[in-house]
Short mmCIF file of N, CA and C in Angstrom, two decimals:
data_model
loop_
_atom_site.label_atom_id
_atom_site.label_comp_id
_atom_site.label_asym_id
_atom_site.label_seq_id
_atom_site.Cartn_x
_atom_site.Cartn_y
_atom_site.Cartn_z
N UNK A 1 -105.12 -184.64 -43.67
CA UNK A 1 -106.17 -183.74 -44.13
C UNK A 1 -106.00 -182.43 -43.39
N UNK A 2 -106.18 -181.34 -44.31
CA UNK A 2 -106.19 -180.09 -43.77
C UNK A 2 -107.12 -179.51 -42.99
N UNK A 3 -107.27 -178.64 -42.10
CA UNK A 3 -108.55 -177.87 -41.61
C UNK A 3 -108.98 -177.17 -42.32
N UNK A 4 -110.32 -177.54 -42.94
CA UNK A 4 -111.45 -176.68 -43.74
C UNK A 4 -111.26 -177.43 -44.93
N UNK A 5 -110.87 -178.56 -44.94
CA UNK A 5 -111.07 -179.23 -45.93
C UNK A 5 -111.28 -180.95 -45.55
N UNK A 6 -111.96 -181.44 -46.59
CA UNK A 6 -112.63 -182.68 -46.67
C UNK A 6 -112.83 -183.80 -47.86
N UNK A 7 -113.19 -184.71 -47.92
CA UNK A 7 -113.09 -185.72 -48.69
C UNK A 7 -114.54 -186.13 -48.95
N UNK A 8 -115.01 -185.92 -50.11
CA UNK A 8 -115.87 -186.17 -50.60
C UNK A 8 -116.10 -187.37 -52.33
N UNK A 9 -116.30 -188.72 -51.93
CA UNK A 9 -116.33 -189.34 -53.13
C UNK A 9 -114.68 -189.10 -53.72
N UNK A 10 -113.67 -189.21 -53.03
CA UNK A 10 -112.23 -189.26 -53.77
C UNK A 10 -111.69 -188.51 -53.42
N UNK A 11 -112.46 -186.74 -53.58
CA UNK A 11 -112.11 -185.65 -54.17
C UNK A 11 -111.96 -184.35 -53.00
N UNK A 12 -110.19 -183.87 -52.83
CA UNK A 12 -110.27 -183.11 -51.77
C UNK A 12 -111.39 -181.93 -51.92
N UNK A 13 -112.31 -181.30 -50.92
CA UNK A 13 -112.88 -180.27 -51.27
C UNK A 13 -112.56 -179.33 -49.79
N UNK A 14 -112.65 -178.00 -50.43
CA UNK A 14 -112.29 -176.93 -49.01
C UNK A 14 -111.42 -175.66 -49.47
N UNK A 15 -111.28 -175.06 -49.03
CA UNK A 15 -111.06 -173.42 -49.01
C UNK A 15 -110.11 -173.56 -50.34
N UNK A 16 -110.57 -173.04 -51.41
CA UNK A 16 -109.03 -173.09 -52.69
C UNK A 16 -108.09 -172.84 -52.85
N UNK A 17 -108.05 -172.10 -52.04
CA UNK A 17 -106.49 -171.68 -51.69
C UNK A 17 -105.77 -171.98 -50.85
N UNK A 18 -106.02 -172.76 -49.71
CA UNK A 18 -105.80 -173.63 -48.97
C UNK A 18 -105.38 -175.31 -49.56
N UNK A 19 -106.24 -175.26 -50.41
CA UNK A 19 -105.97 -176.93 -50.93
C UNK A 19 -105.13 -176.23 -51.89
N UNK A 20 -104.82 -175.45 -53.19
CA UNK A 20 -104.14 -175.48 -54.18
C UNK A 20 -102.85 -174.55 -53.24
N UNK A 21 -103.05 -174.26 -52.35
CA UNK A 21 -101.80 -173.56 -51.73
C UNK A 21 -100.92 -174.92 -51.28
N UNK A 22 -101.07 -175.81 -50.71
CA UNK A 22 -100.51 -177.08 -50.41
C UNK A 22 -100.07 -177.92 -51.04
N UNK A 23 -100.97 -178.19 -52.29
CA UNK A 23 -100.80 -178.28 -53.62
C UNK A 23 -101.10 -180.37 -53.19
N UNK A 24 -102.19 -180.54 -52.65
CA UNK A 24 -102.64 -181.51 -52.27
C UNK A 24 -103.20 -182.24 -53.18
N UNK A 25 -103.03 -184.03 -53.44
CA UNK A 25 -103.73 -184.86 -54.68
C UNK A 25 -104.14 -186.02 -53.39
N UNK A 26 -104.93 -186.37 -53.96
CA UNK A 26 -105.93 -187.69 -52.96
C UNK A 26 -105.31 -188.50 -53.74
N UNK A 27 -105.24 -189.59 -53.02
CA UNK A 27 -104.64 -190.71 -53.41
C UNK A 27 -105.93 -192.28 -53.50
N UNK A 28 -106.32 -192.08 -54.82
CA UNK A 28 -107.39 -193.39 -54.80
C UNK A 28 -107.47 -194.13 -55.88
N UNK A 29 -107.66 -195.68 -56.38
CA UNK A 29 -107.75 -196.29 -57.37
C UNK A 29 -106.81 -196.70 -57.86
N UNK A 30 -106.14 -196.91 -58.70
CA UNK A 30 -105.51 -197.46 -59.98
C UNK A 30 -103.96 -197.37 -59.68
N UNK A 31 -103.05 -197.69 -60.48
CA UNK A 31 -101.33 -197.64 -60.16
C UNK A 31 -101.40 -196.20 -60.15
N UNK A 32 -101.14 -195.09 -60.76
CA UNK A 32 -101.20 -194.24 -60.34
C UNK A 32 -102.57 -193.20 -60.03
N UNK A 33 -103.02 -192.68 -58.96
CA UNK A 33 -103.88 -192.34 -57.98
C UNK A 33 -104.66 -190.79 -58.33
N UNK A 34 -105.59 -190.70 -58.57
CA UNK A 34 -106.25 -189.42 -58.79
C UNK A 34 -107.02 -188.79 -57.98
N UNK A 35 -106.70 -187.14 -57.86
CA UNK A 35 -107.26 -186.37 -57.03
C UNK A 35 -107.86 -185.12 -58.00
N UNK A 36 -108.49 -184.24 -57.09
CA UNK A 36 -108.96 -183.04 -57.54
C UNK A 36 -108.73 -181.92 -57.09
N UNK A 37 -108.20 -180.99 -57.16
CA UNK A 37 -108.03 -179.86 -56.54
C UNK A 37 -108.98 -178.36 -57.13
N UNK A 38 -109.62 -177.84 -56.35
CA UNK A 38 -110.16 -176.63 -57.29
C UNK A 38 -110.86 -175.99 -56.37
N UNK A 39 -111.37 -174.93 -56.66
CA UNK A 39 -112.37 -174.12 -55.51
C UNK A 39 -113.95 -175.06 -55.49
N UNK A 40 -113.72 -175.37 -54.49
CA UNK A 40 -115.13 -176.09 -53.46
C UNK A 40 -116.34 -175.92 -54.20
N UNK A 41 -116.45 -174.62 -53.88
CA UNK A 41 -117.70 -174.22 -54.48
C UNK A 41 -117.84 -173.72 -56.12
N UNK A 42 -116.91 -174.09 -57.02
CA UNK A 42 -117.21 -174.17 -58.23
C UNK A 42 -117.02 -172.50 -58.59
N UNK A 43 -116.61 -171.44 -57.74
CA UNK A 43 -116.84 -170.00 -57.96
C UNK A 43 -115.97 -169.09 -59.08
N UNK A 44 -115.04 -170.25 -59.12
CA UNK A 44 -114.36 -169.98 -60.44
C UNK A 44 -114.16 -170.71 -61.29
N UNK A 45 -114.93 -171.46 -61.40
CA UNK A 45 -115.39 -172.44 -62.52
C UNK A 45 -114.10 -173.15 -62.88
N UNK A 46 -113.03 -172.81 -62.74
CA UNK A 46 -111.55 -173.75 -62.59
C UNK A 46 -111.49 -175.29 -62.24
N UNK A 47 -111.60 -176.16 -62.51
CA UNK A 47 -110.91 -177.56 -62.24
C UNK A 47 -109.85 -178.32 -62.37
N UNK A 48 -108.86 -178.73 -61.73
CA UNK A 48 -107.64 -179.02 -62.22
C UNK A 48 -107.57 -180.12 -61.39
N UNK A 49 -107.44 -181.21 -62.20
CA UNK A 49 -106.86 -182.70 -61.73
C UNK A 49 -105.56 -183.10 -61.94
N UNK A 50 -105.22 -183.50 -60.82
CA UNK A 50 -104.16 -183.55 -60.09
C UNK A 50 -103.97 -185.18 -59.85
N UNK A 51 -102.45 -185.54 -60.32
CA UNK A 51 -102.71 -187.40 -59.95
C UNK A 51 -101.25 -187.22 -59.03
N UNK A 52 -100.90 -188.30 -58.38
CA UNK A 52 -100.13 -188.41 -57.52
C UNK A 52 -99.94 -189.77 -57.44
N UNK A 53 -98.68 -190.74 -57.00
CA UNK A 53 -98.72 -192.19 -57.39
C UNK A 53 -99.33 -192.57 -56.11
N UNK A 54 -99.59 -193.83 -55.59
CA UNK A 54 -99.99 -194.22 -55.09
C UNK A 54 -99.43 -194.34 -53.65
N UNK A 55 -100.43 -194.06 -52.60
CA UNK A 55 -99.99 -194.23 -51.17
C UNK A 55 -99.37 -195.55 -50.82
N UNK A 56 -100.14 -196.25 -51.03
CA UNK A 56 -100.41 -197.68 -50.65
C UNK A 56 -98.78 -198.06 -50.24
N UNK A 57 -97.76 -198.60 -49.26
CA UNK A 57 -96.48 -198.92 -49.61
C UNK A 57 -95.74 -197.99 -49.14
N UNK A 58 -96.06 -196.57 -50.08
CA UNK A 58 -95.07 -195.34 -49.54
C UNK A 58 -94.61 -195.70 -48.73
N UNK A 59 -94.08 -195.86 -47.97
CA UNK A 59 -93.41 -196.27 -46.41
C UNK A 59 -91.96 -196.84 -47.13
N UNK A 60 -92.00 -197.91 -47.91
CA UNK A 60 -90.70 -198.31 -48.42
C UNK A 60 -89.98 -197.46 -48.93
N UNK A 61 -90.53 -196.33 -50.18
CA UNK A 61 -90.04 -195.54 -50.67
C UNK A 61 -89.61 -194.08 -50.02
N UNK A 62 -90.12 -194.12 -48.52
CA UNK A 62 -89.80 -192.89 -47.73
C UNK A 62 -88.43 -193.52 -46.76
N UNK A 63 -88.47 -195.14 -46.49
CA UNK A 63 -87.71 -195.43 -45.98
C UNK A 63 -86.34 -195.38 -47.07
N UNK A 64 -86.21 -195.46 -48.23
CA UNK A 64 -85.36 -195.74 -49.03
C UNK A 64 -85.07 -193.74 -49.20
N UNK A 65 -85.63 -192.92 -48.96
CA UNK A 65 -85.25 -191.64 -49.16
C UNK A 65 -84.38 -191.15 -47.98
N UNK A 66 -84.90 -191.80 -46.61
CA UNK A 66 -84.11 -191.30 -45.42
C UNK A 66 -83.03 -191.20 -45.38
N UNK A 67 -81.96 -191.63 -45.67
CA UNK A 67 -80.51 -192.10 -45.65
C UNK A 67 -80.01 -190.72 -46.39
N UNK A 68 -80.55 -191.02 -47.36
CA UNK A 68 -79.64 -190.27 -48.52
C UNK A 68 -80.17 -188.89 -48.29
N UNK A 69 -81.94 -188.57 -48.15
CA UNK A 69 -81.89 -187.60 -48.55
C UNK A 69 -82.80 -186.57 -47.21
N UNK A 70 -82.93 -187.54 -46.05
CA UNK A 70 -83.58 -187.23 -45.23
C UNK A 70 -82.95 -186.72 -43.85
N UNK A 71 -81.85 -186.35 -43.81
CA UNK A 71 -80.94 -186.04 -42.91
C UNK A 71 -80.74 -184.87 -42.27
N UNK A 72 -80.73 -184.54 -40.57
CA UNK A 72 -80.69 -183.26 -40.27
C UNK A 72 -80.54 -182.00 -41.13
N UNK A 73 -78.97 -182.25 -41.70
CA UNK A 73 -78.76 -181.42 -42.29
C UNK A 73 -79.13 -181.04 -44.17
N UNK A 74 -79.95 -182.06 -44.11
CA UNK A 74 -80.77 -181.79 -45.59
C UNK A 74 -81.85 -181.93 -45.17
N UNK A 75 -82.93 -182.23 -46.27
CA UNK A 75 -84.40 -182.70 -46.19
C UNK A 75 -85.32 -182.93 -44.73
N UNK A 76 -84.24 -183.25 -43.78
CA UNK A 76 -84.53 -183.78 -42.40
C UNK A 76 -84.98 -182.16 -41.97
N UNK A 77 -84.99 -181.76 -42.15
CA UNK A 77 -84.87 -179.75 -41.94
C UNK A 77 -86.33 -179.23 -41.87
N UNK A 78 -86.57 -178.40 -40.50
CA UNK A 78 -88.06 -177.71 -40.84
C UNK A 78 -87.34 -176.47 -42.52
N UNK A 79 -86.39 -175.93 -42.42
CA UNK A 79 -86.43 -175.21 -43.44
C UNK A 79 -86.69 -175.36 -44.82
N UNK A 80 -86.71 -176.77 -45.23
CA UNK A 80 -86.63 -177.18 -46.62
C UNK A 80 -87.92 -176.92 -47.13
N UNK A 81 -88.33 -177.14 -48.77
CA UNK A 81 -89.47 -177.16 -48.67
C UNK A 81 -90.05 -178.03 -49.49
N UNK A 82 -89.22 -179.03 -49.41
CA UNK A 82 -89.61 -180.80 -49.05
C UNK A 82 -89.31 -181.39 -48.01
N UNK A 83 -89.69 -181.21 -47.20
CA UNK A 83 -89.41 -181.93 -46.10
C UNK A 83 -89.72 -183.97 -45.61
N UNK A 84 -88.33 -184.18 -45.77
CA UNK A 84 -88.72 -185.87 -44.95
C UNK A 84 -88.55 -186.00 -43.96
N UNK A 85 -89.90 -186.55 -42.82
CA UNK A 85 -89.92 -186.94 -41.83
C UNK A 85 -89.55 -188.24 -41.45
N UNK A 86 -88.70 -188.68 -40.33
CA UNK A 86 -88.61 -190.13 -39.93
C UNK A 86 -87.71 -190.38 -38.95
N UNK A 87 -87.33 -191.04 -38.68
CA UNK A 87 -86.49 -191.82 -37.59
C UNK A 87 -85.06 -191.69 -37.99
N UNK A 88 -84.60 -191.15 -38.57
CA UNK A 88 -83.50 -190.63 -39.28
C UNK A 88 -83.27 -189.22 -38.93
N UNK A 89 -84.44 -188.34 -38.86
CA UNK A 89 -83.76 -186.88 -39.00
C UNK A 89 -85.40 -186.15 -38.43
N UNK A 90 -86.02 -185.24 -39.25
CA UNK A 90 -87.26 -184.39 -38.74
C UNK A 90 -88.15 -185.13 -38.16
N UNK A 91 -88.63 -184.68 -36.91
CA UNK A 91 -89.74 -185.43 -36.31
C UNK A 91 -90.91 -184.57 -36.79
N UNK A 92 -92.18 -184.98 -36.35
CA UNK A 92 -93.32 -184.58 -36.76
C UNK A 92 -93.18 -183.52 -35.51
N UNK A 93 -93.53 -184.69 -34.87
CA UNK A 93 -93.71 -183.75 -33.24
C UNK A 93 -92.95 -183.00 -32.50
N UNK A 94 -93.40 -181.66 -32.55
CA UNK A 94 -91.92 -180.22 -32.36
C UNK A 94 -90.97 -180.94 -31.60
N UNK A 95 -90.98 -181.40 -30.27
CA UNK A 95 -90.05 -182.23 -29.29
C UNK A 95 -89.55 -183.03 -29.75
N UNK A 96 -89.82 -184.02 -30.69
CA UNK A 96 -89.47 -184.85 -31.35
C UNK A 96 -87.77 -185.07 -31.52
N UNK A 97 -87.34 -186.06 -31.19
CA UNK A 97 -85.81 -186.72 -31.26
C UNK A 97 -85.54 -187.59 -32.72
N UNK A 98 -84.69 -187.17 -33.39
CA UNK A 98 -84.41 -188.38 -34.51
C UNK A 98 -84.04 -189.56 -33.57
N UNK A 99 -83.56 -189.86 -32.80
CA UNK A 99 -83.33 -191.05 -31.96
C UNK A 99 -84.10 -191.59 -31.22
N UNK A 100 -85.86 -191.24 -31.32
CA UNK A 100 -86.60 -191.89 -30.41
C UNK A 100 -87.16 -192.38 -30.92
N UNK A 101 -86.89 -193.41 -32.06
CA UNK A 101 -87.66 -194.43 -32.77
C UNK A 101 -87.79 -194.49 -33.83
N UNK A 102 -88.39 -195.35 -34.53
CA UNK A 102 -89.02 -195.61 -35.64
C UNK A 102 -89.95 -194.52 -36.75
N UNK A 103 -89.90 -194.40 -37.52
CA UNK A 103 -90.89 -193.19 -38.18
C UNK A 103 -92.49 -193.52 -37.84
N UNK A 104 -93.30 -192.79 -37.33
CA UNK A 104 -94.16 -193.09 -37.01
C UNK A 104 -95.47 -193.06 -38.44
N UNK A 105 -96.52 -193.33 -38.44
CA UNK A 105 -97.94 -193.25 -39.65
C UNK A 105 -97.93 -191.90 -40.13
N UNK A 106 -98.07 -190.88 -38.82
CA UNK A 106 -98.04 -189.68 -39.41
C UNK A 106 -96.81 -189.16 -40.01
N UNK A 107 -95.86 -189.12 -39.76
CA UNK A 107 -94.96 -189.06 -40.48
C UNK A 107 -94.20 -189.34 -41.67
N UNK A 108 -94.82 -190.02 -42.46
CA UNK A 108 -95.20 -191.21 -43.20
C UNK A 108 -96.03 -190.40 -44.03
N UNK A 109 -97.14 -190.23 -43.64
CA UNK A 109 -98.39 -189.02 -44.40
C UNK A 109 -97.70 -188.01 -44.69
N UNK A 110 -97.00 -186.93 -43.98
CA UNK A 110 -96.22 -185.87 -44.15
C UNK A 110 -95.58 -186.07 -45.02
N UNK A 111 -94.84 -187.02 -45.22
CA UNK A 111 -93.56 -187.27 -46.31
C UNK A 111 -93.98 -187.55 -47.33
N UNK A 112 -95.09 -188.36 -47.42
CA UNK A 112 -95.91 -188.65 -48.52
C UNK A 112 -96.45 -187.28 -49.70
N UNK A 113 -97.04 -186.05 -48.75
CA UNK A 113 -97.64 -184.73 -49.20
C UNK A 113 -96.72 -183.91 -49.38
N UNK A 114 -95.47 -183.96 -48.45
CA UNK A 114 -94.47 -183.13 -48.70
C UNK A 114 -93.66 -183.39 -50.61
N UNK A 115 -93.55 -184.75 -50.63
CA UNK A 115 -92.86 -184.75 -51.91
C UNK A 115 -94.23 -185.22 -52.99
N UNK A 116 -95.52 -185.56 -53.05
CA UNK A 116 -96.36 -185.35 -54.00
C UNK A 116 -96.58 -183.63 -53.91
N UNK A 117 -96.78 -183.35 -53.03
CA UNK A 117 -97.14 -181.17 -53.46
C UNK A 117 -95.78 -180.81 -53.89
N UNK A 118 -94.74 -181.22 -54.05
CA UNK A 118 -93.08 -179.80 -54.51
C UNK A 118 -94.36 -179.68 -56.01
N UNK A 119 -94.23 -180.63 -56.72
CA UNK A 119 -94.16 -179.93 -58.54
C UNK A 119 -95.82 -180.86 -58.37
N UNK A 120 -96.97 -180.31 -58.34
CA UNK A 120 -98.04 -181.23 -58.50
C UNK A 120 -98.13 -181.31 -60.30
N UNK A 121 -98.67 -180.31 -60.93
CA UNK A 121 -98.59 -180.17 -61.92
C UNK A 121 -97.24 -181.51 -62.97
N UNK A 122 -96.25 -181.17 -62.72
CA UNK A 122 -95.34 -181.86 -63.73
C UNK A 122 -95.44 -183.30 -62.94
N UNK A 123 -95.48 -183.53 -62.05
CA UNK A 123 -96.09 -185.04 -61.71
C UNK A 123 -96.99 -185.48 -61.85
N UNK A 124 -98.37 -184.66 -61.92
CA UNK A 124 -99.35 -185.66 -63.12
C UNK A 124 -98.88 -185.76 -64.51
N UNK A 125 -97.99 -184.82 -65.07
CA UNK A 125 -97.76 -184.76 -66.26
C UNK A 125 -96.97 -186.45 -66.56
N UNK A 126 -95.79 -186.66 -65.17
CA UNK A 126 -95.25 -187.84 -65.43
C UNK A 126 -96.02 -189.16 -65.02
N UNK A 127 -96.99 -188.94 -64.87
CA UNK A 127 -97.92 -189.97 -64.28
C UNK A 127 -98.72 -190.32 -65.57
N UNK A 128 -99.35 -189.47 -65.96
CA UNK A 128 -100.07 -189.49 -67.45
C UNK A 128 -99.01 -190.16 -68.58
N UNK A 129 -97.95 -189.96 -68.22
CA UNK A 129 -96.92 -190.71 -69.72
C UNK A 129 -96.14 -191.62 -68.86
N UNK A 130 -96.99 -192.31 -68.00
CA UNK A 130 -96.57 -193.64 -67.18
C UNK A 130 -94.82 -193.57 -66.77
N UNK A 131 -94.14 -192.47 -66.35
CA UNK A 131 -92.96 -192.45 -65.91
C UNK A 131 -92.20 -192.15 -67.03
N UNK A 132 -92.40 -191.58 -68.38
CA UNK A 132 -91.66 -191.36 -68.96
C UNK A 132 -90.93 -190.18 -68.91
N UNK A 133 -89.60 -189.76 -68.94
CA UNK A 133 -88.91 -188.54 -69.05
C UNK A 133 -88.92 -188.23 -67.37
N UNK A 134 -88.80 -189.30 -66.20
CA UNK A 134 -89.22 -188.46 -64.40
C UNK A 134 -88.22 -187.61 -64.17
N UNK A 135 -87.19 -186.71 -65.06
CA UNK A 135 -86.56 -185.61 -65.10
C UNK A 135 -86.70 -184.22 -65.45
N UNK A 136 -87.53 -184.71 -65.63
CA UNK A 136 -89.12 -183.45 -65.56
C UNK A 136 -89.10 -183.00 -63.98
N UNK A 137 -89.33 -184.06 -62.97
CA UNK A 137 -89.61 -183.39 -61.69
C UNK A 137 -88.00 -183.28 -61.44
N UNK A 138 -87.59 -182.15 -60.45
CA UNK A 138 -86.65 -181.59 -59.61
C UNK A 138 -85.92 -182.75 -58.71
N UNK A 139 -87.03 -183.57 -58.05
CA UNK A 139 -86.98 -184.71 -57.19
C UNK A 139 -85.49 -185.52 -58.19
N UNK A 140 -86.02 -185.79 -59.38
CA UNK A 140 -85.46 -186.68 -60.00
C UNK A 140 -83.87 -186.19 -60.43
N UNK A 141 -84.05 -184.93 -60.80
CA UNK A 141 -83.11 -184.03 -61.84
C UNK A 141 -82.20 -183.86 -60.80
N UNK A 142 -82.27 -183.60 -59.53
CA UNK A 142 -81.37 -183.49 -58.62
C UNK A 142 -81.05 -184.72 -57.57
N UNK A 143 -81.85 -185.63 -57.55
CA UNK A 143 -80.89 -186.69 -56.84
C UNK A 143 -80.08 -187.02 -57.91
N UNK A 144 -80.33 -187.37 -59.01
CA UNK A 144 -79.33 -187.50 -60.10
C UNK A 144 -77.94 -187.06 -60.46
N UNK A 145 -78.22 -185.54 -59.89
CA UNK A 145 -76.99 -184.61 -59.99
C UNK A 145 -76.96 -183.80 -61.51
N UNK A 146 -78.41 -183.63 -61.95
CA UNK A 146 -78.24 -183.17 -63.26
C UNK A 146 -78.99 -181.53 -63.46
N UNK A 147 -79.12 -181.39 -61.95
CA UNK A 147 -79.44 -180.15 -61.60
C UNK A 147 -78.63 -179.63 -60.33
N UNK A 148 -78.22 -178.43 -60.04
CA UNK A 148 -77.94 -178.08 -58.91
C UNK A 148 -78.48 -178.61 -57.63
N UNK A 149 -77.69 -179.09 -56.60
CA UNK A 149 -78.36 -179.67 -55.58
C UNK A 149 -76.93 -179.82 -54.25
N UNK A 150 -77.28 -178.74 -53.36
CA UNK A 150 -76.56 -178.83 -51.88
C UNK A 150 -76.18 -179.82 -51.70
N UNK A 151 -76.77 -181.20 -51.99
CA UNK A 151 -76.32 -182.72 -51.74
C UNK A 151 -75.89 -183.62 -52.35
N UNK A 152 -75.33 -183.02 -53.51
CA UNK A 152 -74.69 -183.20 -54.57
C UNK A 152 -75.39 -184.60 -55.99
N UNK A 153 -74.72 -185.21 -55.58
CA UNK A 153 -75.65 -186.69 -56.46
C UNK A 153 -75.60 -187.87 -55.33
N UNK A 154 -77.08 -187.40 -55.53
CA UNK A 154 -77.67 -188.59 -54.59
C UNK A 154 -77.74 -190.33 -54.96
N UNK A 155 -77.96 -190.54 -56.64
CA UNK A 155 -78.19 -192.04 -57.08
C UNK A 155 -77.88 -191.69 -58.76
N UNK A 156 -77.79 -192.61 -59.30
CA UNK A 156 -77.17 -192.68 -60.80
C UNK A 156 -78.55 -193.70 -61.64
N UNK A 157 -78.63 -193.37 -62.93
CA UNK A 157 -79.58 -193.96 -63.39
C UNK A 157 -79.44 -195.56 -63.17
N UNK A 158 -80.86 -196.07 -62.75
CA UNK A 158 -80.71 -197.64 -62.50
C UNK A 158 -79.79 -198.34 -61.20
N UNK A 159 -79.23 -196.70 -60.21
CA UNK A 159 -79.28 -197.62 -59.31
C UNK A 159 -80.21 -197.83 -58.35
N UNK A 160 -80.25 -198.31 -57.13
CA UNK A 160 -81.34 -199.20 -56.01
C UNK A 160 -82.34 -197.64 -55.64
N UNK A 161 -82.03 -196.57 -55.42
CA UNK A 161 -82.29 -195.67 -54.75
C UNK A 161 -83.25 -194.78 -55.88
N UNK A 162 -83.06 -195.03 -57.41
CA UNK A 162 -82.92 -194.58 -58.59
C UNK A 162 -84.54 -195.51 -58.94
N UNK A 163 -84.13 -196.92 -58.65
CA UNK A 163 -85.40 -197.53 -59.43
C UNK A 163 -86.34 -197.54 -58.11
N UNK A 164 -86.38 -197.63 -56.75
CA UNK A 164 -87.57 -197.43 -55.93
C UNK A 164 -87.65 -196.33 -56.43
N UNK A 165 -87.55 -195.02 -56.51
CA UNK A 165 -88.55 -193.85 -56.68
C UNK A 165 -89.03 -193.68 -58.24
N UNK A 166 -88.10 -194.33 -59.43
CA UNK A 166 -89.23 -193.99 -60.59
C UNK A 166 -90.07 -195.25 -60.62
N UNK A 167 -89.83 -196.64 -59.84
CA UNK A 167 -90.86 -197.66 -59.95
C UNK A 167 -91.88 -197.22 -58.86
N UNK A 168 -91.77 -196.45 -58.42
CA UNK A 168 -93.36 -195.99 -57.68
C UNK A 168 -93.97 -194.85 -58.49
N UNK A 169 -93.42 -193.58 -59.19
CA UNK A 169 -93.91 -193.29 -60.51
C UNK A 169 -94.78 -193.43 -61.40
N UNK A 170 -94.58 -195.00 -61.47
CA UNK A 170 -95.11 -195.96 -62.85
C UNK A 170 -96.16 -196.24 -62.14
N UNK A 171 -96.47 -196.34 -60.43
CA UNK A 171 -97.57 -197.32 -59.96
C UNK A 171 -97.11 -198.17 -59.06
N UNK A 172 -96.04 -198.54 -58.80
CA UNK A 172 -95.28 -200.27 -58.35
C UNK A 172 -94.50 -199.66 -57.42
N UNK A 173 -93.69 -200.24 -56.62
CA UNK A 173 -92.62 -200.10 -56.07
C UNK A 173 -91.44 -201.31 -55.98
N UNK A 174 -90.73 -200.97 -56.69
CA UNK A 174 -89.21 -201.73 -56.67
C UNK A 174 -88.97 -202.43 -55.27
N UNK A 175 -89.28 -203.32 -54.37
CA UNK A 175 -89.29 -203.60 -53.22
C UNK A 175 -87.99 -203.93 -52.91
N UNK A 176 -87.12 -204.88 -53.67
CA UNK A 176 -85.75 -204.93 -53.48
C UNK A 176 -84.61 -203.95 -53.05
N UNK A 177 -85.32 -202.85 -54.55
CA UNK A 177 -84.14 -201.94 -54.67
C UNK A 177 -84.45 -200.79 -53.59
N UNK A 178 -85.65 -200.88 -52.43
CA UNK A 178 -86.39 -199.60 -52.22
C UNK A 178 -85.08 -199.94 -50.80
N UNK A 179 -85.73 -201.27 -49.91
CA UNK A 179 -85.22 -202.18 -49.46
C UNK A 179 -83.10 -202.36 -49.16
N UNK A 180 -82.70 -202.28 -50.49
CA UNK A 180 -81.34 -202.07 -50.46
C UNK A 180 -81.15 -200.40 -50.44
N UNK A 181 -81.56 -199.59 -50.79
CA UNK A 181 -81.53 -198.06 -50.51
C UNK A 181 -81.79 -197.83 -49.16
N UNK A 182 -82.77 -198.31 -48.32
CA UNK A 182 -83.29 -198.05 -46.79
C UNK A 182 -82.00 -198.12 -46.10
N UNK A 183 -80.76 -199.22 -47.15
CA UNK A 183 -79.89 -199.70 -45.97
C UNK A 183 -78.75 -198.80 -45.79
N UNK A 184 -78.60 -197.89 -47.00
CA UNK A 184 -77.63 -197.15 -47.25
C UNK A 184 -76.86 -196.37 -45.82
N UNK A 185 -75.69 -196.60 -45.62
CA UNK A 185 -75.05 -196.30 -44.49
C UNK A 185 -74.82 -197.24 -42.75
N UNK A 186 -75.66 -198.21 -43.27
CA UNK A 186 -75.64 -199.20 -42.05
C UNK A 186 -74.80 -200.14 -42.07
N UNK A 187 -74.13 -200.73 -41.64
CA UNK A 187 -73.19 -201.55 -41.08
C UNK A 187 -74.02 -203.06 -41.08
N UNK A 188 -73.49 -203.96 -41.73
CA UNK A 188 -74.24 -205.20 -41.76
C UNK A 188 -74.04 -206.11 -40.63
#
């Protein structure tokens, strides 16, 4: 949660430009999760709902992003502007070591807001048509390799890395495939 903003009955409320600058969705209820974003005080009569999939889990699906896409020299980066935090690469905490552990809760939250705020808009859009077309978001279009991307192709349709992030999309998370993606690069 941001400063100057708050949670009221679901629904983020607090400075509008602050919440729609962040581009923040609350995460509550159903497979995929609905929030509100808009000016607090109603002063521009604007409302725009905003869905985002579900928290609940995230952790598998941030662990299954680290490897591939969470690495010093990508995503792991204060410069990006998706940033993944974890035990892999960006720490939360400025001092912070990729080698001093485990990804911590907050970090976890971060990664969570960092990749629901890139495209809020076209991710409720794919949330509303239950995961249909998730090449709509950037996220998708470029781990794919079907957009420009510094990191070239990250996963191919239907593989492990491919179905944890559009089966959390839909609501669910692919636990297997999230699971065999986490492992990517480790030595058995």
């Amino acid at each position: 949660m941001t400063v100057g903003a708050s949670t009221r009955g679901g629904r983020v409320t607090g400075p509008s430009s602050l919440v729609i600058g962040l581009g923040l969705a609350v995460v509550a209820g159903l497979p995929a999760c609905e929030g509100q974003i808009g000016d607090a005080g109603g002063r521009s009569g604007v409302r725009l709902e905003l869905l985002a999939p579900t928290r609940t889990n995230f952790e598998r699906v941030a662990d299954a992003m680290q490897p591939h896409c969470g690495t010093l020299d990508c995503h792991g980066q204060a410069g990006r502007n998706m940033r993944l935090f974890g035990g892999r690469g960006l720490r939360l905490a400025p001092d912070g070591n990729p080698l001093d552990g485990d990804t911590t809760p907050a970090e976890y939250d971060a990664t969570f807001w960092s990749v629901v705020g890139l495209e809020p808009e076209t991710l409720t859009a794919v949330i509303q048509d239950q995961g249909a077309d998730p090449e709509r978001l950037s996220l998708i279009r470029k781990a794919r390799g079907h957009e420009r991307h510094k990191g070239g192709t990250l996963m191919n349709v239907g593989d492990d890395l491919d179905l944890c992030l559009t089966s959390w999309l839909v609501g669910g998370i692919a636990e297997a495939q999230c699971q065999a993606a986490a492992m990517y690069g480790e030595t058995p």
